[in-house]
């Protein structure tokens, strides 16, 4: 077996490495190359312009507006989504019987209900909430009217037609759609924690809150760290939701501009500036890498064995 180890390893590693190089690394390298040109995407030739696209990008007010929206979403969506997911996971796994043995009654039903948005395509979710947010006849408008509140007097033009509200209206949808996925991730982690630890804590008189912060959360930290990186990178993108919900043909659409939508518009609409859009894509890649590294550095904890 030892004699044939290297041929065995090479045989199984070469195909995936080759596919990774061709279909993952190669497009990234090509994107960086295009970002140094003035290519429009419609001509067979182009000229190298050095770092001019990056210099223009740093002087572009619309780009920085999109970056600021991404930063706002990066602060709100991960915190709210992961907090709700952790609370729901704790309730559904340890919420019953003094917090030591099992979850709430009917916890299996609640898991299905909370996870349900994950089985819906992003486009379907976006279209569904377009109807919910509709300023005339939408579910939200009807509900507020039923309790005696005129939605349009509070939010002129509705959530998706108001430049100051549209970003947060879409952030709410992202949170609603993401809670179920991370709840299941945390439930899987909590079920690996030995029940005896919770029973011992319950015998010592620990409350559910104390068990959560001093037992569950430290032992679940590896899952939380992974979730923060995953949701952070997902929040940097959000192209699926925004490309549907923030394309109403209104000036309010610009209130939800993020780096991904700005990139798409630069590449495929207007003057089709592929070189400039590639510079945006390269910066988005760099932001994603920085976010992952910083998150792992900040959330790094000593591993607890149990």
mmCIF file of C-alpha atoms in Angstrom:
data_model
loop_
_atom_site.group_PDB
_atom_site.id
_atom_site.type_symbol
_atom_site.label_atom_id
_atom_site.label_comp_id
_atom_site.label_asym_id
_atom_site.label_seq_id
_atom_site.Cartn_x
_atom_site.Cartn_y
_atom_site.Cartn_z
ATOM 1 C CA UNK A 1 0.000 0.000 0.000
ATOM 2 C CA UNK A 2 2.855 2.367 0.957
ATOM 3 C CA UNK A 3 4.642 1.618 -2.339
ATOM 4 C CA UNK A 4 1.650 2.717 -4.388
ATOM 5 C CA UNK A 5 0.726 5.672 -2.208
ATOM 6 C CA UNK A 6 1.953 8.515 -4.456
ATOM 7 C CA UNK A 7 0.353 7.213 -7.683
ATOM 8 C CA UNK A 8 -2.870 6.749 -5.675
ATOM 9 C CA UNK A 9 -2.752 10.324 -4.308
ATOM 10 C CA UNK A 10 -1.812 11.863 -7.673
ATOM 11 C CA UNK A 11 -4.592 9.969 -9.449
ATOM 12 C CA UNK A 12 -7.275 11.332 -7.141
ATOM 13 C CA UNK A 13 -5.880 14.842 -6.608
ATOM 14 C CA UNK A 14 -4.947 15.787 -10.169
ATOM 15 C CA UNK A 15 -8.477 15.941 -11.706
ATOM 16 C CA UNK A 16 -10.000 18.177 -8.954
ATOM 17 C CA UNK A 17 -6.919 20.404 -8.888
ATOM 18 C CA UNK A 18 -7.038 20.758 -12.674
ATOM 19 C CA UNK A 19 -10.760 21.617 -12.563
ATOM 20 C CA UNK A 20 -10.126 24.148 -9.765
ATOM 21 C CA UNK A 21 -7.340 25.815 -11.730
ATOM 22 C CA UNK A 22 -9.367 26.006 -14.952
ATOM 23 C CA UNK A 23 -12.799 26.960 -13.607
ATOM 24 C CA UNK A 24 -11.979 28.904 -10.390
ATOM 25 C CA UNK A 25 -8.486 30.406 -10.424
ATOM 26 C CA UNK A 26 -8.275 31.057 -14.157
ATOM 27 C CA UNK A 27 -11.392 33.331 -14.266
ATOM 28 C CA UNK A 28 -10.070 35.299 -11.290
ATOM 29 C CA UNK A 29 -6.725 35.828 -13.017
ATOM 30 C CA UNK A 30 -8.476 36.797 -16.252
ATOM 31 C CA UNK A 31 -10.645 39.266 -14.349
ATOM 32 C CA UNK A 32 -7.586 40.943 -12.849
ATOM 33 C CA UNK A 33 -6.014 41.120 -16.321
ATOM 34 C CA UNK A 34 -9.162 42.705 -17.832
ATOM 35 C CA UNK A 35 -9.290 45.232 -14.979
ATOM 36 C CA UNK A 36 -6.021 46.667 -16.348
ATOM 37 C CA UNK A 37 -7.567 47.346 -19.772
ATOM 38 C CA UNK A 38 -10.176 49.619 -21.370
ATOM 39 C CA UNK A 39 -12.083 46.664 -22.855
ATOM 40 C CA UNK A 40 -15.820 47.280 -23.398
ATOM 41 C CA UNK A 41 -16.665 43.612 -23.850
ATOM 42 C CA UNK A 42 -17.957 44.321 -27.375
ATOM 43 C CA UNK A 43 -14.684 44.678 -29.291
ATOM 44 C CA UNK A 44 -12.012 42.100 -30.204
ATOM 45 C CA UNK A 45 -9.188 44.403 -29.103
ATOM 46 C CA UNK A 46 -8.354 46.432 -26.042
ATOM 47 C CA UNK A 47 -5.605 48.637 -24.655
ATOM 48 C CA UNK A 48 -3.799 48.269 -21.350
ATOM 49 C CA UNK A 49 -4.380 51.327 -19.153
ATOM 50 C CA UNK A 50 -2.445 50.249 -16.076
ATOM 51 C CA UNK A 51 -4.123 51.174 -12.780
ATOM 52 C CA UNK A 52 -6.347 53.868 -14.328
ATOM 53 C CA UNK A 53 -9.562 51.882 -13.644
ATOM 54 C CA UNK A 54 -8.630 51.546 -9.963
ATOM 55 C CA UNK A 55 -7.773 55.267 -9.710
ATOM 56 C CA UNK A 56 -11.158 56.148 -11.274
ATOM 57 C CA UNK A 57 -12.871 53.693 -8.925
ATOM 58 C CA UNK A 58 -11.432 55.340 -5.814
ATOM 59 C CA UNK A 59 -12.721 58.705 -7.122
ATOM 60 C CA UNK A 60 -16.188 57.353 -7.963
ATOM 61 C CA UNK A 61 -18.811 58.661 -5.484
ATOM 62 C CA UNK A 62 -21.398 56.076 -6.618
ATOM 63 C CA UNK A 63 -18.940 53.252 -5.880
ATOM 64 C CA UNK A 64 -18.315 54.540 -2.355
ATOM 65 C CA UNK A 65 -22.082 54.887 -1.843
ATOM 66 C CA UNK A 66 -22.398 51.192 -2.772
ATOM 67 C CA UNK A 67 -19.515 50.291 -0.427
ATOM 68 C CA UNK A 68 -21.174 52.195 2.439
ATOM 69 C CA UNK A 69 -24.419 50.258 1.854
ATOM 70 C CA UNK A 70 -22.458 46.993 1.968
ATOM 71 C CA UNK A 71 -20.882 48.060 5.267
ATOM 72 C CA UNK A 72 -24.325 48.877 6.750
ATOM 73 C CA UNK A 73 -25.623 45.462 5.687
ATOM 74 C CA UNK A 74 -22.483 43.761 7.042
ATOM 75 C CA UNK A 75 -23.153 45.288 10.455
ATOM 76 C CA UNK A 76 -26.887 44.573 10.663
ATOM 77 C CA UNK A 77 -27.598 41.302 8.818
ATOM 78 C CA UNK A 78 -25.008 38.988 10.479
ATOM 79 C CA UNK A 79 -25.762 40.278 14.002
ATOM 80 C CA UNK A 80 -29.558 40.037 13.723
ATOM 81 C CA UNK A 81 -29.617 36.778 11.719
ATOM 82 C CA UNK A 82 -27.162 34.885 13.911
ATOM 83 C CA UNK A 83 -28.745 36.168 17.137
ATOM 84 C CA UNK A 84 -32.197 34.944 16.081
ATOM 85 C CA UNK A 85 -30.722 31.661 14.815
ATOM 86 C CA UNK A 86 -28.888 30.999 18.086
ATOM 87 C CA UNK A 87 -31.927 31.793 20.210
ATOM 88 C CA UNK A 88 -34.217 29.588 18.120
ATOM 89 C CA UNK A 89 -31.677 26.741 18.035
ATOM 90 C CA UNK A 90 -31.280 26.912 21.828
ATOM 91 C CA UNK A 91 -35.046 26.914 22.347
ATOM 92 C CA UNK A 92 -35.599 23.995 19.986
ATOM 93 C CA UNK A 93 -32.821 21.844 21.465
ATOM 94 C CA UNK A 94 -32.658 22.812 25.146
ATOM 95 C CA UNK A 95 -35.726 24.963 25.675
ATOM 96 C CA UNK A 96 -37.778 22.392 27.556
ATOM 97 C CA UNK A 97 -37.446 20.506 30.846
ATOM 98 C CA UNK A 98 -35.352 23.052 32.678
ATOM 99 C CA UNK A 99 -33.074 23.526 29.679
ATOM 100 C CA UNK A 100 -31.262 20.215 30.266
ATOM 101 C CA UNK A 101 -32.956 17.479 28.287
ATOM 102 C CA UNK A 102 -34.990 18.467 25.289
ATOM 103 C CA UNK A 103 -36.439 21.322 23.281
ATOM 104 C CA UNK A 104 -39.839 22.916 23.288
ATOM 105 C CA UNK A 105 -42.937 20.881 22.573
ATOM 106 C CA UNK A 106 -43.471 20.663 18.827
ATOM 107 C CA UNK A 107 -39.829 21.544 18.120
ATOM 108 C CA UNK A 108 -39.705 19.311 14.999
ATOM 109 C CA UNK A 109 -42.622 21.225 13.488
ATOM 110 C CA UNK A 110 -40.953 24.572 14.243
ATOM 111 C CA UNK A 111 -37.705 23.377 12.596
ATOM 112 C CA UNK A 112 -39.571 22.675 9.367
ATOM 113 C CA UNK A 113 -41.389 26.019 9.504
ATOM 114 C CA UNK A 114 -38.240 28.082 10.167
ATOM 115 C CA UNK A 115 -36.189 26.193 7.560
ATOM 116 C CA UNK A 116 -38.877 26.477 4.878
ATOM 117 C CA UNK A 117 -37.554 29.757 3.320
ATOM 118 C CA UNK A 118 -34.343 27.883 2.480
ATOM 119 C CA UNK A 119 -36.129 25.620 0.014
ATOM 120 C CA UNK A 120 -37.459 28.626 -1.916
ATOM 121 C CA UNK A 121 -35.299 30.086 -4.710
ATOM 122 C CA UNK A 122 -34.034 33.603 -4.002
ATOM 123 C CA UNK A 123 -35.948 35.005 -6.982
ATOM 124 C CA UNK A 124 -39.228 33.570 -5.684
ATOM 125 C CA UNK A 125 -38.590 35.111 -2.257
ATOM 126 C CA UNK A 126 -37.818 38.474 -3.871
ATOM 127 C CA UNK A 127 -40.988 38.432 -6.016
ATOM 128 C CA UNK A 128 -43.082 37.321 -3.027
ATOM 129 C CA UNK A 129 -41.879 40.265 -0.935
ATOM 130 C CA UNK A 130 -42.417 42.653 -3.833
ATOM 131 C CA UNK A 131 -46.110 41.764 -3.534
ATOM 132 C CA UNK A 132 -45.993 42.014 0.265
ATOM 133 C CA UNK A 133 -44.355 45.465 0.106
ATOM 134 C CA UNK A 134 -46.627 46.767 -2.704
ATOM 135 C CA UNK A 135 -47.823 50.302 -1.806
ATOM 136 C CA UNK A 136 -51.356 49.584 -3.053
ATOM 137 C CA UNK A 137 -52.985 46.285 -2.060
ATOM 138 C CA UNK A 138 -49.827 44.683 -0.615
ATOM 139 C CA UNK A 139 -50.059 42.408 2.420
ATOM 140 C CA UNK A 140 -48.129 44.864 4.610
ATOM 141 C CA UNK A 141 -50.276 47.800 3.506
ATOM 142 C CA UNK A 142 -53.467 45.795 4.133
ATOM 143 C CA UNK A 143 -52.316 44.650 7.569
ATOM 144 C CA UNK A 144 -51.326 48.162 8.696
ATOM 145 C CA UNK A 145 -54.621 49.489 7.354
ATOM 146 C CA UNK A 146 -56.461 46.794 9.346
ATOM 147 C CA UNK A 147 -54.885 48.031 12.596
ATOM 148 C CA UNK A 148 -55.605 51.656 11.654
ATOM 149 C CA UNK A 149 -52.222 52.764 10.274
ATOM 150 C CA UNK A 150 -51.779 54.355 6.848
ATOM 151 C CA UNK A 151 -48.514 52.871 5.512
ATOM 152 C CA UNK A 152 -48.015 55.555 2.862
ATOM 153 C CA UNK A 153 -48.214 58.309 5.470
ATOM 154 C CA UNK A 154 -45.317 56.648 7.337
ATOM 155 C CA UNK A 155 -43.352 55.383 4.316
ATOM 156 C CA UNK A 156 -44.110 57.507 1.209
ATOM 157 C CA UNK A 157 -44.188 55.348 -1.976
ATOM 158 C CA UNK A 158 -43.924 52.132 0.080
ATOM 159 C CA UNK A 159 -40.829 50.237 1.352
ATOM 160 C CA UNK A 160 -39.405 49.597 -2.134
ATOM 161 C CA UNK A 161 -40.206 53.072 -3.443
ATOM 162 C CA UNK A 162 -38.567 55.014 -0.645
ATOM 163 C CA UNK A 163 -34.842 55.720 -0.975
ATOM 164 C CA UNK A 164 -34.290 55.821 2.772
ATOM 165 C CA UNK A 165 -36.131 52.568 3.516
ATOM 166 C CA UNK A 166 -35.500 50.258 0.545
ATOM 167 C CA UNK A 167 -32.134 48.961 1.814
ATOM 168 C CA UNK A 168 -33.573 47.978 5.201
ATOM 169 C CA UNK A 169 -36.699 46.486 3.626
ATOM 170 C CA UNK A 170 -34.460 44.166 1.581
ATOM 171 C CA UNK A 171 -32.212 43.496 4.598
ATOM 172 C CA UNK A 172 -35.303 42.270 6.475
ATOM 173 C CA UNK A 173 -35.980 39.788 3.647
ATOM 174 C CA UNK A 174 -32.366 38.549 3.778
ATOM 175 C CA UNK A 175 -32.670 38.017 7.533
ATOM 176 C CA UNK A 176 -36.036 36.248 7.181
ATOM 177 C CA UNK A 177 -34.605 33.932 4.512
ATOM 178 C CA UNK A 178 -31.330 33.191 6.336
ATOM 179 C CA UNK A 179 -32.396 32.495 9.927
ATOM 180 C CA UNK A 180 -33.600 28.940 9.209
ATOM 181 C CA UNK A 181 -30.324 27.824 7.596
ATOM 182 C CA UNK A 182 -28.127 28.999 10.458
ATOM 183 C CA UNK A 183 -30.620 27.684 13.011
ATOM 184 C CA UNK A 184 -30.174 24.183 11.553
ATOM 185 C CA UNK A 185 -26.375 24.630 11.570
ATOM 186 C CA UNK A 186 -26.433 25.575 15.261
ATOM 187 C CA UNK A 187 -28.857 22.785 16.150
ATOM 188 C CA UNK A 188 -26.458 20.278 14.591
ATOM 189 C CA UNK A 189 -23.657 21.687 16.751
ATOM 190 C CA UNK A 190 -25.731 21.758 19.944
ATOM 191 C CA UNK A 191 -26.771 18.133 19.504
ATOM 192 C CA UNK A 192 -23.089 17.124 19.613
ATOM 193 C CA UNK A 193 -22.667 18.617 23.103
ATOM 194 C CA UNK A 194 -23.010 15.835 25.731
ATOM 195 C CA UNK A 195 -26.332 16.018 27.550
ATOM 196 C CA UNK A 196 -24.586 15.240 30.842
ATOM 197 C CA UNK A 197 -23.007 18.709 30.842
ATOM 198 C CA UNK A 198 -26.432 20.356 30.735
ATOM 199 C CA UNK A 199 -27.795 17.992 33.387
ATOM 200 C CA UNK A 200 -24.848 18.773 35.695
ATOM 201 C CA UNK A 201 -25.378 22.516 35.149
ATOM 202 C CA UNK A 202 -29.108 22.137 35.883
ATOM 203 C CA UNK A 203 -28.350 20.246 39.117
ATOM 204 C CA UNK A 204 -26.016 23.101 40.126
ATOM 205 C CA UNK A 205 -28.946 25.492 39.657
ATOM 206 C CA UNK A 206 -27.823 27.194 36.441
ATOM 207 C CA UNK A 207 -30.590 29.039 34.618
ATOM 208 C CA UNK A 208 -31.235 28.628 30.878
ATOM 209 C CA UNK A 209 -29.574 31.980 30.187
ATOM 210 C CA UNK A 210 -26.471 31.054 32.176
ATOM 211 C CA UNK A 211 -26.282 27.633 30.473
ATOM 212 C CA UNK A 212 -26.463 29.350 27.096
ATOM 213 C CA UNK A 213 -23.681 31.887 27.705
ATOM 214 C CA UNK A 214 -21.363 29.721 29.836
ATOM 215 C CA UNK A 215 -21.899 26.284 28.292
ATOM 216 C CA UNK A 216 -23.658 26.244 24.927
ATOM 217 C CA UNK A 217 -22.012 29.259 23.297
ATOM 218 C CA UNK A 218 -18.371 28.410 24.201
ATOM 219 C CA UNK A 219 -18.795 24.790 23.043
ATOM 220 C CA UNK A 220 -20.528 25.958 19.846
ATOM 221 C CA UNK A 221 -17.974 28.627 18.977
ATOM 222 C CA UNK A 222 -16.512 26.766 15.975
ATOM 223 C CA UNK A 223 -19.950 26.708 14.322
ATOM 224 C CA UNK A 224 -20.540 30.380 15.154
ATOM 225 C CA UNK A 225 -17.179 31.333 13.633
ATOM 226 C CA UNK A 226 -17.987 29.462 10.412
ATOM 227 C CA UNK A 227 -21.448 31.047 10.301
ATOM 228 C CA UNK A 228 -20.011 34.571 10.668
ATOM 229 C CA UNK A 229 -17.642 34.067 7.721
ATOM 230 C CA UNK A 230 -20.356 32.443 5.598
ATOM 231 C CA UNK A 231 -22.999 35.100 6.211
ATOM 232 C CA UNK A 232 -20.437 37.908 5.902
ATOM 233 C CA UNK A 233 -19.395 36.824 2.409
ATOM 234 C CA UNK A 234 -23.048 36.250 1.461
ATOM 235 C CA UNK A 235 -23.945 39.753 2.648
ATOM 236 C CA UNK A 236 -21.174 41.254 0.523
ATOM 237 C CA UNK A 237 -22.933 39.784 -2.500
ATOM 238 C CA UNK A 238 -26.764 39.836 -2.115
ATOM 239 C CA UNK A 239 -27.058 40.229 -5.890
ATOM 240 C CA UNK A 240 -30.012 37.853 -6.211
ATOM 241 C CA UNK A 241 -32.346 39.743 -3.885
ATOM 242 C CA UNK A 242 -31.242 43.228 -4.899
ATOM 243 C CA UNK A 243 -31.326 42.627 -8.636
ATOM 244 C CA UNK A 244 -35.034 41.760 -8.373
ATOM 245 C CA UNK A 245 -36.289 43.944 -5.514
ATOM 246 C CA UNK A 246 -34.318 47.105 -6.366
ATOM 247 C CA UNK A 247 -35.156 47.263 -10.076
ATOM 248 C CA UNK A 248 -38.445 49.150 -9.933
ATOM 249 C CA UNK A 249 -37.370 51.888 -12.320
ATOM 250 C CA UNK A 250 -37.583 54.466 -9.529
ATOM 251 C CA UNK A 251 -34.954 56.826 -8.145
ATOM 252 C CA UNK A 252 -35.341 54.921 -4.863
ATOM 253 C CA UNK A 253 -33.500 51.959 -6.459
ATOM 254 C CA UNK A 254 -30.187 53.778 -5.966
ATOM 255 C CA UNK A 255 -30.775 53.656 -2.197
ATOM 256 C CA UNK A 256 -30.085 49.902 -2.325
ATOM 257 C CA UNK A 257 -26.981 50.012 -4.508
ATOM 258 C CA UNK A 258 -24.237 47.634 -3.339
ATOM 259 C CA UNK A 259 -20.942 46.639 -4.942
ATOM 260 C CA UNK A 260 -22.423 43.638 -6.798
ATOM 261 C CA UNK A 261 -25.294 45.584 -8.401
ATOM 262 C CA UNK A 262 -22.977 48.486 -9.261
ATOM 263 C CA UNK A 263 -20.641 45.991 -10.946
ATOM 264 C CA UNK A 264 -23.466 44.410 -12.958
ATOM 265 C CA UNK A 265 -24.790 47.782 -14.138
ATOM 266 C CA UNK A 266 -21.307 48.937 -15.187
ATOM 267 C CA UNK A 267 -20.595 45.746 -17.148
ATOM 268 C CA UNK A 268 -23.936 45.022 -18.809
ATOM 269 C CA UNK A 269 -25.863 48.289 -18.955
ATOM 270 C CA UNK A 270 -25.113 51.758 -20.327
ATOM 271 C CA UNK A 271 -21.675 51.992 -21.940
ATOM 272 C CA UNK A 272 -20.650 48.422 -21.037
ATOM 273 C CA UNK A 273 -17.310 49.140 -19.348
ATOM 274 C CA UNK A 274 -15.942 45.634 -18.810
ATOM 275 C CA UNK A 275 -12.468 46.817 -17.764
ATOM 276 C CA UNK A 276 -13.911 49.164 -15.132
ATOM 277 C CA UNK A 277 -16.379 46.503 -13.938
ATOM 278 C CA UNK A 278 -13.502 44.006 -13.613
ATOM 279 C CA UNK A 279 -11.714 46.475 -11.334
ATOM 280 C CA UNK A 280 -14.887 46.519 -9.196
ATOM 281 C CA UNK A 281 -14.959 42.705 -9.175
ATOM 282 C CA UNK A 282 -11.307 42.569 -8.114
ATOM 283 C CA UNK A 283 -11.990 44.986 -5.254
ATOM 284 C CA UNK A 284 -15.013 42.891 -4.217
ATOM 285 C CA UNK A 285 -12.770 39.807 -4.154
ATOM 286 C CA UNK A 286 -10.190 41.651 -2.027
ATOM 287 C CA UNK A 287 -12.907 42.850 0.403
ATOM 288 C CA UNK A 288 -14.196 39.260 0.714
ATOM 289 C CA UNK A 289 -10.716 37.903 1.495
ATOM 290 C CA UNK A 290 -10.043 40.685 4.019
ATOM 291 C CA UNK A 291 -13.422 40.039 5.665
ATOM 292 C CA UNK A 292 -12.706 36.295 5.990
ATOM 293 C CA UNK A 293 -9.199 36.820 7.421
ATOM 294 C CA UNK A 294 -10.273 39.563 9.858
ATOM 295 C CA UNK A 295 -13.283 37.530 11.016
ATOM 296 C CA UNK A 296 -11.165 34.453 11.715
ATOM 297 C CA UNK A 297 -8.579 36.598 13.561
ATOM 298 C CA UNK A 298 -11.156 38.421 15.707
ATOM 299 C CA UNK A 299 -13.259 35.352 16.533
ATOM 300 C CA UNK A 300 -10.319 33.023 17.157
ATOM 301 C CA UNK A 301 -10.700 31.195 20.482
ATOM 302 C CA UNK A 302 -8.906 28.323 22.139
ATOM 303 C CA UNK A 303 -10.618 25.062 21.196
ATOM 304 C CA UNK A 304 -12.521 23.441 24.059
ATOM 305 C CA UNK A 305 -12.427 19.641 24.157
ATOM 306 C CA UNK A 306 -15.373 17.703 25.574
#
